[in-house]
CSV table of C-alpha atoms and ligand atoms in Angstrom, one decimal:
chain,number,residue,atom,x,y,z
B,1,UNK,CA,128.4,110.4,110.2
B,2,UNK,CA,125.3,110.9,108.0
B,3,UNK,CA,121.9,109.3,108.6
B,4,UNK,CA,119.7,108.3,105.7
B,5,UNK,CA,116.2,106.8,105.6
B,6,UNK,CA,115.1,105.1,102.4
B,7,UNK,CA,111.3,104.5,102.5
B,8,UNK,CA,110.4,101.4,100.6
B,9,UNK,CA,112.4,98.1,100.1
B,10,UNK,CA,111.6,97.5,96.4
B,11,UNK,CA,114.3,97.8,93.6
B,12,UNK,CA,114.4,101.6,93.8
B,13,UNK,CA,115.0,101.5,97.6
B,14,UNK,CA,117.6,98.8,97.5
B,15,UNK,CA,119.6,100.4,94.5
B,16,UNK,CA,119.5,103.8,96.3
B,17,UNK,CA,120.8,102.2,99.5
B,18,UNK,CA,123.5,100.4,97.6
B,19,UNK,CA,124.6,103.6,95.9
B,20,UNK,CA,124.6,105.6,99.2
B,21,UNK,CA,126.5,102.8,100.9
B,22,UNK,CA,129.1,102.9,98.1
B,23,UNK,CA,129.4,106.7,98.1
B,24,UNK,CA,129.6,107.0,101.9
B,25,UNK,CA,131.4,103.8,102.9
B,26,UNK,CA,131.7,103.8,106.7
B,27,UNK,CA,130.5,107.4,107.0
B,28,UNK,CA,126.8,106.9,106.8
B,29,UNK,CA,124.1,104.8,108.4
B,30,UNK,CA,121.2,103.8,106.1
B,31,UNK,CA,117.8,102.5,107.2
B,32,UNK,CA,115.5,100.9,104.6
B,33,UNK,CA,112.1,101.2,106.1
B,34,UNK,CA,109.1,99.3,104.7
B,35,UNK,CA,105.5,99.1,105.8
B,36,UNK,CA,105.5,95.3,105.3
B,37,UNK,CA,107.4,93.0,107.6
B,38,UNK,CA,109.1,91.5,104.5
B,39,UNK,CA,111.3,93.2,101.9
B,40,UNK,CA,111.5,93.6,98.1
B,41,UNK,CA,108.3,95.3,97.0
B,42,UNK,CA,107.1,94.3,93.6
B,43,UNK,CA,109.9,91.7,93.3
B,44,UNK,CA,108.0,89.7,95.8
B,45,UNK,CA,104.4,91.0,95.2
B,46,UNK,CA,104.3,92.0,91.5
B,47,UNK,CA,106.7,90.1,89.3
B,48,UNK,CA,104.8,87.0,88.1
B,49,UNK,CA,105.3,83.9,90.3
B,50,UNK,CA,106.3,81.8,87.3
B,51,UNK,CA,109.2,84.2,86.5
B,52,UNK,CA,111.5,83.0,89.2
B,53,UNK,CA,114.7,84.0,87.4
B,54,UNK,CA,113.5,87.6,87.5
B,55,UNK,CA,112.6,87.4,91.1
B,56,UNK,CA,116.2,86.1,91.8
B,57,UNK,CA,117.4,89.8,91.6
B,58,UNK,CA,116.5,90.0,95.3
B,59,UNK,CA,119.7,88.1,96.0
B,60,UNK,CA,121.6,91.1,95.0
B,61,UNK,CA,119.5,93.2,97.4
B,62,UNK,CA,120.3,90.7,100.2
B,63,UNK,CA,123.9,91.6,99.9
B,64,UNK,CA,123.1,95.3,100.6
B,65,UNK,CA,121.3,94.3,103.8
B,66,UNK,CA,123.6,91.6,104.9
B,67,UNK,CA,126.9,93.3,104.1
B,68,UNK,CA,126.1,95.9,106.8
B,69,UNK,CA,125.6,98.6,104.1
B,70,UNK,CA,122.0,99.2,105.2
B,71,UNK,CA,119.6,98.1,107.9
B,72,UNK,CA,116.1,96.7,107.0
B,73,UNK,CA,113.3,98.1,109.2
B,74,UNK,CA,110.1,96.4,108.4
B,75,UNK,CA,106.5,96.7,109.6
B,76,UNK,CA,106.6,100.6,109.7
B,77,UNK,CA,104.2,102.4,107.5
B,78,UNK,CA,105.5,105.9,106.9
B,79,UNK,CA,102.7,108.5,107.1
B,80,UNK,CA,101.0,106.3,109.7
B,81,UNK,CA,103.3,104.8,112.3
B,82,UNK,CA,105.8,107.7,111.8
B,83,UNK,CA,105.4,111.0,109.9
B,84,UNK,CA,107.7,112.5,107.3
B,85,UNK,CA,108.3,115.5,109.6
B,86,UNK,CA,109.5,113.1,112.3
B,87,UNK,CA,111.8,111.3,109.9
B,88,UNK,CA,113.2,114.6,108.7
B,89,UNK,CA,114.1,115.4,112.3
B,90,UNK,CA,115.9,112.1,112.7
B,91,UNK,CA,117.7,111.7,109.3
B,92,UNK,CA,119.8,114.0,107.1
B,93,UNK,CA,117.9,112.8,104.0
B,94,UNK,CA,114.7,110.9,103.6
B,95,UNK,CA,114.3,109.2,100.2
B,96,UNK,CA,110.8,108.0,99.2
B,97,UNK,CA,110.9,104.7,97.3
B,98,UNK,CA,107.3,103.8,97.9
B,99,UNK,CA,106.5,102.8,94.4
B,100,UNK,CA,103.1,103.2,92.7
B,101,UNK,CA,101.0,100.4,94.3
B,102,UNK,CA,97.5,101.8,93.5
B,103,UNK,CA,95.6,100.8,90.3
B,104,UNK,CA,94.6,103.6,88.0
B,105,UNK,CA,90.9,103.5,87.5
B,106,UNK,CA,89.2,103.0,84.1
B,107,UNK,CA,86.8,105.9,84.7
B,108,UNK,CA,83.9,104.1,82.9
B,109,UNK,CA,80.4,103.2,84.1
B,110,UNK,CA,80.1,99.8,85.7
B,111,UNK,CA,83.6,99.8,87.1
B,112,UNK,CA,82.3,99.3,90.6
B,113,UNK,CA,80.6,96.0,89.7
B,114,UNK,CA,81.8,92.7,91.3
B,115,UNK,CA,84.3,90.9,89.2
B,116,UNK,CA,86.1,94.1,88.1
B,117,UNK,CA,89.6,94.1,89.6
B,118,UNK,CA,92.8,96.0,89.0
B,119,UNK,CA,96.0,94.3,88.1
B,120,UNK,CA,97.8,95.4,91.4
B,121,UNK,CA,95.0,93.6,93.3
B,122,UNK,CA,95.1,90.5,91.0
B,123,UNK,CA,98.9,90.0,91.0
B,124,UNK,CA,99.0,90.9,94.7
B,125,UNK,CA,96.5,88.1,95.2
B,126,UNK,CA,98.5,85.5,93.3
B,127,UNK,CA,101.7,86.7,94.8
B,128,UNK,CA,100.5,86.7,98.4
B,129,UNK,CA,100.2,90.4,99.2
B,130,UNK,CA,98.3,90.7,102.5
B,131,UNK,CA,96.1,93.5,101.3
B,132,UNK,CA,94.7,91.2,98.6
B,133,UNK,CA,94.6,87.8,100.4
B,134,UNK,CA,90.8,87.9,100.4
B,135,UNK,CA,90.3,89.2,96.8
B,136,UNK,CA,88.7,85.9,95.7
B,137,UNK,CA,88.4,86.7,91.9
B,138,UNK,CA,85.5,85.1,90.3
B,139,UNK,CA,86.5,82.2,88.0
B,140,UNK,CA,83.0,80.7,87.6
B,141,UNK,CA,82.2,82.3,84.2
B,142,UNK,CA,83.8,81.1,81.0
B,143,UNK,CA,85.2,84.4,79.8
B,144,UNK,CA,87.6,87.1,81.2
B,145,UNK,CA,88.7,90.4,79.7
B,146,UNK,CA,92.1,91.8,80.4
B,147,UNK,CA,92.5,95.5,79.5
B,148,UNK,CA,95.9,96.8,78.5
B,149,UNK,CA,98.6,96.1,76.0
B,150,UNK,CA,101.7,95.9,78.2
B,151,UNK,CA,103.6,93.1,79.9
B,152,UNK,CA,101.3,93.1,83.0
B,153,UNK,CA,98.4,92.2,80.8
B,154,UNK,CA,100.4,89.3,79.4
B,155,UNK,CA,101.4,88.2,82.9
B,156,UNK,CA,97.7,88.2,83.9
B,157,UNK,CA,96.5,86.4,80.8
B,158,UNK,CA,99.2,83.8,81.2
B,159,UNK,CA,98.4,83.1,84.8
B,160,UNK,CA,94.7,82.7,83.9
B,161,UNK,CA,95.7,80.2,81.2
B,162,UNK,CA,98.3,77.9,82.8
B,163,UNK,CA,97.6,74.4,83.9
B,164,UNK,CA,98.5,73.3,87.4
B,165,UNK,CA,101.6,71.4,86.1
B,166,UNK,CA,102.8,74.6,84.4
B,167,UNK,CA,103.1,76.3,87.8
B,168,UNK,CA,105.8,73.8,88.9
B,169,UNK,CA,108.8,75.7,90.1
B,170,UNK,CA,106.8,78.9,90.7
B,171,UNK,CA,106.0,80.4,94.0
B,172,UNK,CA,102.3,81.1,93.3
B,173,UNK,CA,100.5,81.1,96.6
B,174,UNK,CA,98.4,78.0,97.4
B,175,UNK,CA,95.0,79.9,97.5
B,176,UNK,CA,95.6,81.1,93.9
B,177,UNK,CA,96.8,77.8,92.6
B,178,UNK,CA,93.7,76.0,94.0
B,179,UNK,CA,91.3,78.6,92.6
B,180,UNK,CA,92.9,78.7,89.2
B,181,UNK,CA,92.9,75.0,88.9
B,182,UNK,CA,89.1,75.0,89.3
B,183,UNK,CA,88.6,78.0,87.0
B,184,UNK,CA,85.9,77.7,84.3
B,185,UNK,CA,87.5,80.5,82.2
B,186,UNK,CA,88.1,79.4,78.7
B,187,UNK,CA,88.4,82.6,76.7
B,188,UNK,CA,90.6,85.5,77.8
B,189,UNK,CA,90.4,88.6,75.6
B,190,UNK,CA,93.3,91.1,75.8
B,191,UNK,CA,91.9,94.5,74.9
B,192,UNK,CA,94.0,97.3,73.5
B,193,UNK,CA,93.0,100.8,72.3
B,194,UNK,CA,95.6,100.8,69.5
B,195,UNK,CA,97.1,98.2,67.2
B,196,UNK,CA,99.8,95.5,67.0
B,197,UNK,CA,102.5,98.2,66.1
B,198,UNK,CA,101.7,100.2,69.3
B,199,UNK,CA,101.9,97.4,71.9
B,200,UNK,CA,104.2,97.8,74.9
B,201,UNK,CA,104.7,94.0,75.2
B,202,UNK,CA,108.2,92.6,75.1
B,203,UNK,CA,109.1,89.6,72.8
B,204,UNK,CA,110.1,87.2,75.5
B,205,UNK,CA,106.8,87.6,77.4
B,206,UNK,CA,104.7,87.6,74.3
B,207,UNK,CA,106.5,84.5,72.9
B,208,UNK,CA,105.6,82.6,76.1
B,209,UNK,CA,101.9,82.6,75.0
B,210,UNK,CA,102.9,80.4,72.0
B,211,UNK,CA,104.1,77.6,74.3
B,212,UNK,CA,101.3,77.1,76.8
B,213,UNK,CA,100.1,73.5,77.4
B,214,UNK,CA,96.4,74.2,77.5
B,215,UNK,CA,95.9,77.5,75.8
B,216,UNK,CA,96.6,79.1,72.4
B,217,UNK,CA,96.9,82.8,71.4
B,218,UNK,CA,94.8,84.1,68.5
B,219,UNK,CA,95.2,87.3,66.6
B,220,UNK,CA,92.8,88.5,63.9
B,221,UNK,CA,94.9,88.7,60.7
B,222,UNK,CA,93.0,91.8,59.5
B,223,UNK,CA,94.3,93.7,62.6
B,224,UNK,CA,97.9,93.3,61.4
B,225,UNK,CA,99.5,96.0,59.3
B,226,UNK,CA,101.2,94.9,56.0
B,227,UNK,CA,104.3,92.8,56.9
B,228,UNK,CA,106.6,95.3,55.1
B,229,UNK,CA,105.6,98.0,57.6
B,230,UNK,CA,107.4,96.0,60.4
B,231,UNK,CA,110.8,97.2,59.0
B,232,UNK,CA,110.2,100.6,60.5
B,233,UNK,CA,109.9,99.1,64.0
B,234,UNK,CA,112.9,98.9,66.4
B,235,UNK,CA,114.2,95.4,66.7
B,236,UNK,CA,112.4,94.4,70.0
B,237,UNK,CA,109.0,95.7,68.8
B,238,UNK,CA,109.6,93.9,65.4
B,239,UNK,CA,110.1,90.6,67.3
B,240,UNK,CA,107.0,91.2,69.3
B,241,UNK,CA,105.0,91.8,66.2
B,242,UNK,CA,106.5,88.7,64.7
B,243,UNK,CA,104.9,86.7,67.5
B,244,UNK,CA,101.6,88.3,66.8
B,245,UNK,CA,101.9,87.3,63.2
B,246,UNK,CA,102.5,83.7,64.3
B,247,UNK,CA,99.4,83.8,66.5
B,248,UNK,CA,97.4,85.0,63.5
B,249,UNK,CA,98.8,82.3,61.2
B,250,UNK,CA,98.6,79.2,63.4
B,251,UNK,CA,96.0,76.4,62.9
B,252,UNK,CA,93.6,75.8,65.8
B,253,UNK,CA,95.4,73.2,67.9
B,254,UNK,CA,92.3,72.3,69.8
B,255,UNK,CA,93.6,73.5,73.2
B,256,UNK,CA,90.8,74.2,75.7
B,257,UNK,CA,91.7,77.8,76.4
B,258,UNK,CA,92.0,80.7,74.0
B,259,UNK,CA,93.8,84.1,74.5
B,260,UNK,CA,92.3,86.4,72.0
B,261,UNK,CA,93.9,89.7,71.1
B,262,UNK,CA,91.3,92.4,70.5
B,263,UNK,CA,93.0,95.4,69.0
B,264,UNK,CA,91.6,98.9,68.2
B,265,UNK,CA,89.0,98.6,71.0
B,266,UNK,CA,88.4,101.3,73.7
B,267,UNK,CA,86.5,100.3,76.9
B,268,UNK,CA,83.5,102.5,77.4
B,269,UNK,CA,81.4,100.6,80.0
B,270,UNK,CA,81.0,97.5,82.0
B,271,UNK,CA,77.6,95.9,82.1
B,272,UNK,CA,75.9,93.3,84.3
B,273,UNK,CA,73.1,92.9,86.7
B,274,UNK,CA,74.8,92.4,90.0
B,275,UNK,CA,78.3,91.7,88.7
B,276,UNK,CA,80.2,92.2,85.6
B,277,UNK,CA,78.9,90.2,82.6
B,278,UNK,CA,80.4,92.1,79.6
B,279,UNK,CA,82.8,94.8,78.7
B,280,UNK,CA,81.5,97.3,76.1
B,281,UNK,CA,84.1,98.7,73.8
B,282,UNK,CA,84.2,101.2,71.0
B,283,UNK,CA,86.0,100.3,67.8
B,284,UNK,CA,88.9,102.7,67.3
B,285,UNK,CA,91.2,103.8,64.4
B,286,UNK,CA,94.5,105.5,64.5
B,287,UNK,CA,94.8,109.1,63.5
B,288,UNK,CA,97.9,110.5,61.7
B,289,UNK,CA,99.7,111.0,65.0
B,290,UNK,CA,99.2,107.3,65.9
B,291,UNK,CA,96.6,108.1,68.5
B,292,UNK,CA,93.4,106.1,68.8
B,293,UNK,CA,90.1,107.8,67.9
B,294,UNK,CA,86.7,106.3,68.5
B,295,UNK,CA,84.6,105.3,65.4
B,296,UNK,CA,81.3,105.3,67.2
B,297,UNK,CA,80.8,101.5,66.6
B,298,UNK,CA,80.4,99.6,69.8
B,299,UNK,CA,80.3,95.9,70.7
B,300,UNK,CA,80.4,93.7,73.7
B,301,UNK,CA,83.2,91.4,74.9
B,302,UNK,CA,81.9,88.8,77.4
B,303,UNK,CA,83.6,88.7,80.8
B,304,UNK,CA,82.5,87.9,84.3
B,305,UNK,CA,86.1,88.7,85.4
B,306,UNK,CA,87.5,92.0,84.0
B,307,UNK,CA,91.1,92.9,85.0
B,308,UNK,CA,92.4,96.3,84.1
B,309,UNK,CA,96.1,96.6,83.5
B,310,UNK,CA,96.3,100.2,82.6
B,311,UNK,CA,98.8,101.6,85.1
B,312,UNK,CA,99.3,102.7,88.7
B,313,UNK,CA,99.7,105.7,90.9
B,314,UNK,CA,101.6,106.6,94.1
B,315,UNK,CA,99.5,107.2,97.1
B,316,UNK,CA,100.1,110.7,98.6
B,317,UNK,CA,101.8,111.0,102.0
B,318,UNK,CA,101.0,113.9,104.4
B,319,UNK,CA,103.5,116.7,104.1
B,320,UNK,CA,104.9,115.6,100.7
B,321,UNK,CA,104.1,117.7,97.6
B,322,UNK,CA,102.2,115.7,95.0
B,323,UNK,CA,101.9,115.7,91.2
B,324,UNK,CA,98.2,114.9,90.7
B,325,UNK,CA,98.6,114.5,86.9
B,326,UNK,CA,101.6,112.3,87.0
B,327,UNK,CA,100.2,110.3,90.0
B,328,UNK,CA,103.6,110.6,91.8
B,329,UNK,CA,105.5,112.9,94.1
B,330,UNK,CA,106.2,116.3,92.7
B,331,UNK,CA,110.0,116.4,92.1
B,332,UNK,CA,112.8,117.8,90.0
B,333,UNK,CA,115.4,115.1,89.2
B,334,UNK,CA,114.4,113.2,92.3
B,335,UNK,CA,114.6,116.3,94.6
B,336,UNK,CA,111.3,117.0,96.4
B,337,UNK,CA,112.5,119.6,98.8
B,338,UNK,CA,115.0,120.3,101.6
B,339,UNK,CA,116.2,116.8,102.8
B,340,UNK,CA,113.4,115.0,100.9
B,341,UNK,CA,114.0,113.0,97.8
B,342,UNK,CA,112.2,110.3,95.7
B,343,UNK,CA,113.3,107.5,93.5
B,344,UNK,CA,111.8,104.7,91.3
B,345,UNK,CA,108.1,104.6,90.5
B,346,UNK,CA,107.4,107.2,93.2
B,347,UNK,CA,109.7,109.6,91.3
B,348,UNK,CA,109.0,108.7,87.6
B,349,UNK,CA,105.6,107.0,87.6
B,350,UNK,CA,105.0,103.4,86.8
B,351,UNK,CA,107.2,102.7,83.8
B,352,UNK,CA,110.4,100.9,83.2
B,353,UNK,CA,111.9,97.6,84.2
B,354,UNK,CA,113.5,96.6,87.5
B,355,UNK,CA,116.9,97.7,86.0
B,356,UNK,CA,115.6,101.2,85.2
B,357,UNK,CA,115.5,101.9,88.9
B,358,UNK,CA,119.2,101.4,89.3
B,359,UNK,CA,120.5,104.5,87.4
B,360,UNK,CA,117.6,106.4,89.0
B,361,UNK,CA,118.7,105.5,92.5
B,362,UNK,CA,122.4,106.1,91.8
B,363,UNK,CA,121.6,109.5,90.3
B,364,UNK,CA,119.7,110.6,93.4
B,365,UNK,CA,122.4,109.2,95.7
B,366,UNK,CA,125.0,111.3,93.8
B,367,UNK,CA,122.8,114.4,94.2
B,368,UNK,CA,122.7,113.7,98.0
B,369,UNK,CA,126.4,113.1,98.1
B,370,UNK,CA,127.1,116.4,96.4
B,371,UNK,CA,125.0,118.3,98.9
B,372,UNK,CA,126.3,116.4,101.9
B,373,UNK,CA,129.8,115.3,101.1
B,374,UNK,CA,130.9,112.0,102.6
B,375,UNK,CA,132.8,112.6,105.9
B,376,UNK,CA,130.5,115.5,106.9
B,377,UNK,CA,128.0,115.2,109.8
B,378,UNK,CA,124.5,116.6,110.3
B,379,UNK,CA,124.3,115.6,114.0
B,380,UNK,CA,121.1,113.6,113.5
B,381,UNK,CA,120.0,110.8,115.7
B,382,UNK,CA,119.2,108.4,112.8
B,383,UNK,CA,118.2,104.8,113.5
B,384,UNK,CA,118.8,105.0,117.2
B,385,UNK,CA,116.3,107.9,117.4
B,386,UNK,CA,113.8,105.9,115.2
B,387,UNK,CA,114.1,102.9,117.5
B,388,UNK,CA,113.4,105.1,120.6
B,389,UNK,CA,110.4,106.7,118.9
B,390,UNK,CA,108.9,103.3,117.9
B,391,UNK,CA,109.5,101.8,121.3
B,392,UNK,CA,107.7,104.8,122.8
B,393,UNK,CA,104.7,104.1,120.6
B,394,UNK,CA,104.8,100.3,121.3
B,395,UNK,CA,105.5,99.6,117.6
B,396,UNK,CA,107.5,96.4,116.9
B,397,UNK,CA,109.7,96.7,113.7
B,398,UNK,CA,111.1,93.7,111.9
B,399,UNK,CA,114.7,93.4,110.9
B,400,UNK,CA,116.6,91.4,108.3
B,401,UNK,CA,117.1,88.4,110.6
B,402,UNK,CA,113.3,88.4,111.1
B,403,UNK,CA,112.9,88.3,107.3
B,404,UNK,CA,115.3,85.3,107.2
B,405,UNK,CA,113.2,83.6,109.8
B,406,UNK,CA,110.0,84.1,107.8
B,407,UNK,CA,111.8,83.0,104.6
B,408,UNK,CA,112.9,79.8,106.3
B,409,UNK,CA,109.4,79.1,107.5
B,410,UNK,CA,108.1,79.7,103.9
B,411,UNK,CA,110.8,77.3,102.5
B,412,UNK,CA,109.9,74.6,105.0
B,413,UNK,CA,106.2,74.9,104.1
B,414,UNK,CA,106.8,74.7,100.3
B,415,UNK,CA,104.9,72.3,98.1
B,416,UNK,CA,107.2,69.7,96.5
B,417,UNK,CA,107.2,71.6,93.2
B,418,UNK,CA,107.7,75.1,94.6
B,419,UNK,CA,110.6,77.0,96.2
B,420,UNK,CA,108.3,78.4,99.0
B,421,UNK,CA,104.8,78.6,100.3
B,422,UNK,CA,104.5,82.3,101.1
B,423,UNK,CA,103.0,83.5,104.3
B,424,UNK,CA,100.3,85.8,103.3
B,425,UNK,CA,98.9,87.5,106.4
B,426,UNK,CA,100.4,89.8,109.0
B,427,UNK,CA,99.3,87.5,111.7
B,428,UNK,CA,101.1,84.6,110.1
B,429,UNK,CA,104.4,86.6,109.8
B,430,UNK,CA,104.2,87.8,113.4
B,431,UNK,CA,103.3,84.2,114.6
B,432,UNK,CA,106.4,82.8,113.0
B,433,UNK,CA,108.4,85.6,114.7
B,434,UNK,CA,106.9,84.8,118.0
B,435,UNK,CA,105.5,88.3,118.4
A,1,FAD,C1,102.6,93.2,87.9
A,1,FAD,C2,104.0,93.7,87.6
A,1,FAD,C3,104.9,92.9,87.1
A,1,FAD,C4,106.2,93.3,86.8
A,1,FAD,N1,107.1,92.5,86.3
A,1,FAD,C5,108.3,92.9,85.9
A,1,FAD,C6,109.3,92.0,85.3
A,1,FAD,O1,109.0,90.8,85.1
A,1,FAD,N2,110.5,92.5,85.0
A,1,FAD,C7,110.9,93.8,85.3
A,1,FAD,O2,112.0,94.2,85.0
A,1,FAD,N3,110.0,94.7,85.9
A,1,FAD,C8,108.8,94.2,86.2
A,1,FAD,N4,107.9,95.1,86.8
A,1,FAD,C9,108.3,96.5,87.1
A,1,FAD,C10,109.1,96.5,88.5
A,1,FAD,O3,108.4,95.7,89.4
A,1,FAD,C11,109.2,98.0,88.9
A,1,FAD,O4,110.1,98.6,88.0
A,1,FAD,C12,109.8,98.1,90.3
A,1,FAD,O5,109.3,97.2,91.2
A,1,FAD,C13,109.6,99.6,90.8
A,1,FAD,O6,110.4,99.7,92.0
A,1,FAD,P1,110.0,100.6,93.2
A,1,FAD,O7,111.1,100.3,94.2
A,1,FAD,O8,109.9,102.0,92.7
A,1,FAD,O9,108.6,100.2,93.8
A,1,FAD,P2,108.1,98.9,94.5
A,1,FAD,O10,108.7,97.7,94.0
A,1,FAD,O11,106.6,98.9,94.4
A,1,FAD,O12,108.5,99.0,96.0
A,1,FAD,C14,107.9,100.0,96.9
A,1,FAD,C15,108.0,99.6,98.3
A,1,FAD,O13,107.6,100.6,99.2
A,1,FAD,C16,106.8,100.1,100.2
A,1,FAD,N5,106.0,101.2,100.7
A,1,FAD,C17,104.9,101.8,100.1
A,1,FAD,N6,104.4,102.7,100.8
A,1,FAD,C18,105.0,102.8,102.0
A,1,FAD,C19,104.9,103.5,103.2
A,1,FAD,N7,104.0,104.5,103.3
A,1,FAD,N8,105.8,103.3,104.2
A,1,FAD,C20,106.7,102.3,104.1
A,1,FAD,N9,106.9,101.6,103.0
A,1,FAD,C21,106.1,101.8,101.9
A,1,FAD,C22,106.1,98.9,99.7
A,1,FAD,O14,105.7,98.0,100.7
A,1,FAD,C23,107.2,98.3,98.7
A,1,FAD,O15,108.0,97.4,99.4
A,1,FAD,C24,106.6,94.7,87.1
A,1,FAD,C25,105.7,95.5,87.7
A,1,FAD,C26,104.4,95.1,87.9
A,1,FAD,C27,103.4,96.0,88.6
């Protein structure tokens, strides 16, 4: 029997566990350990609450935990409750699937001002992550700036723009829904260093901005390259740019909110007395390699709420080699060192869709199976050893049945137009479990 510990219950963790369960059938025991009492990582806490069909991927992960292929062990922060060295003693392989949950910083003056938040914090707040339950983003000003030209920036701008009725069917948490309903924000500026041809926004997400009840998207026609240049784009990017052209061409429909695209603008400072009041940007141009270069011309974009959506990094864990530049664990093809592996965003950095984590997890599982052929044994104590160690420390883990209990409580508490009202704080989870 082989013993495996997968650390992190997001997509990468679940796909890796699924691959290991398939490769080893009855000859391995797999623990999926998460610091939170509830599973799914960014599926629960990152993917936008109004994108329920995407969040439904968790049903596939349920099968891994319910089919006996793997055991969910929640409420155990690795590097804190238990160390990597301890896990390596207990398991044949430890696979880090801890994601990249920390916001990259902008590195500009004024970043520490009130009202400046990272997207991990903002989406964690509207998705009910306990670390951001008290974020309380300021919605009292009439302008917000969203920095970044990827899908996360679109998610954030859309959430800031929707009416209450448009959140029907979503699982946005109650505190966010209430605050957004009272929001005074009327102009949301999406700021990107490069131009329409360089965006990393997918057509479906961009197209949604064209169908909002109370907001319209605006693009400055002069920012668009000549239409014939779109032919050189790959089909997805061409569709995205098509949406931008529609936003540039539409007549003002008189909707109360506007999402403005400000291309060729590089943030250089945030200014304000006690809190953010404006984002200062430098106008850019593209060089021959398609990179943005500053022109020296600066101007201000108003914003008492400034949300940076410029990427993430993996927090280091004691005893695990770290790649500072990449902001992830140092690895070669998912191998960190003897018996230690990484997958998903902790391996590759924060890029790719949910589905990208599947081949990634399967590849690392295959590497492990080659080194430790199914049927062999390493004589490790595995989950039984972990349970003994945790009991010794007085630490209570949650299991998949506990998650089901929490899920049932969330479903029972749901608003009429929502599938669930998420429990947001550790204390609430533990209360429901009777701990
Ligand atoms: C805002 C946002 C929206 C997104 N929307 C989409 C979308 O609509 N469609 C799409 O395809 N992709 C989307 N993505 C990308 C997708 O979420 C990622 O590709 C995917 O979640 C990465 O999976 P992961 O398992 O590597 O990390 P994560 O999903 O972050 O999972 C990491 C897990 O590790 C746990 N963990 C962390 N540290 C520890 C520790 N020390 N001990 C124990 N456990 C730990 C965490 O609690 C978490 O459960 C989005 C990403 C973001 C940030």
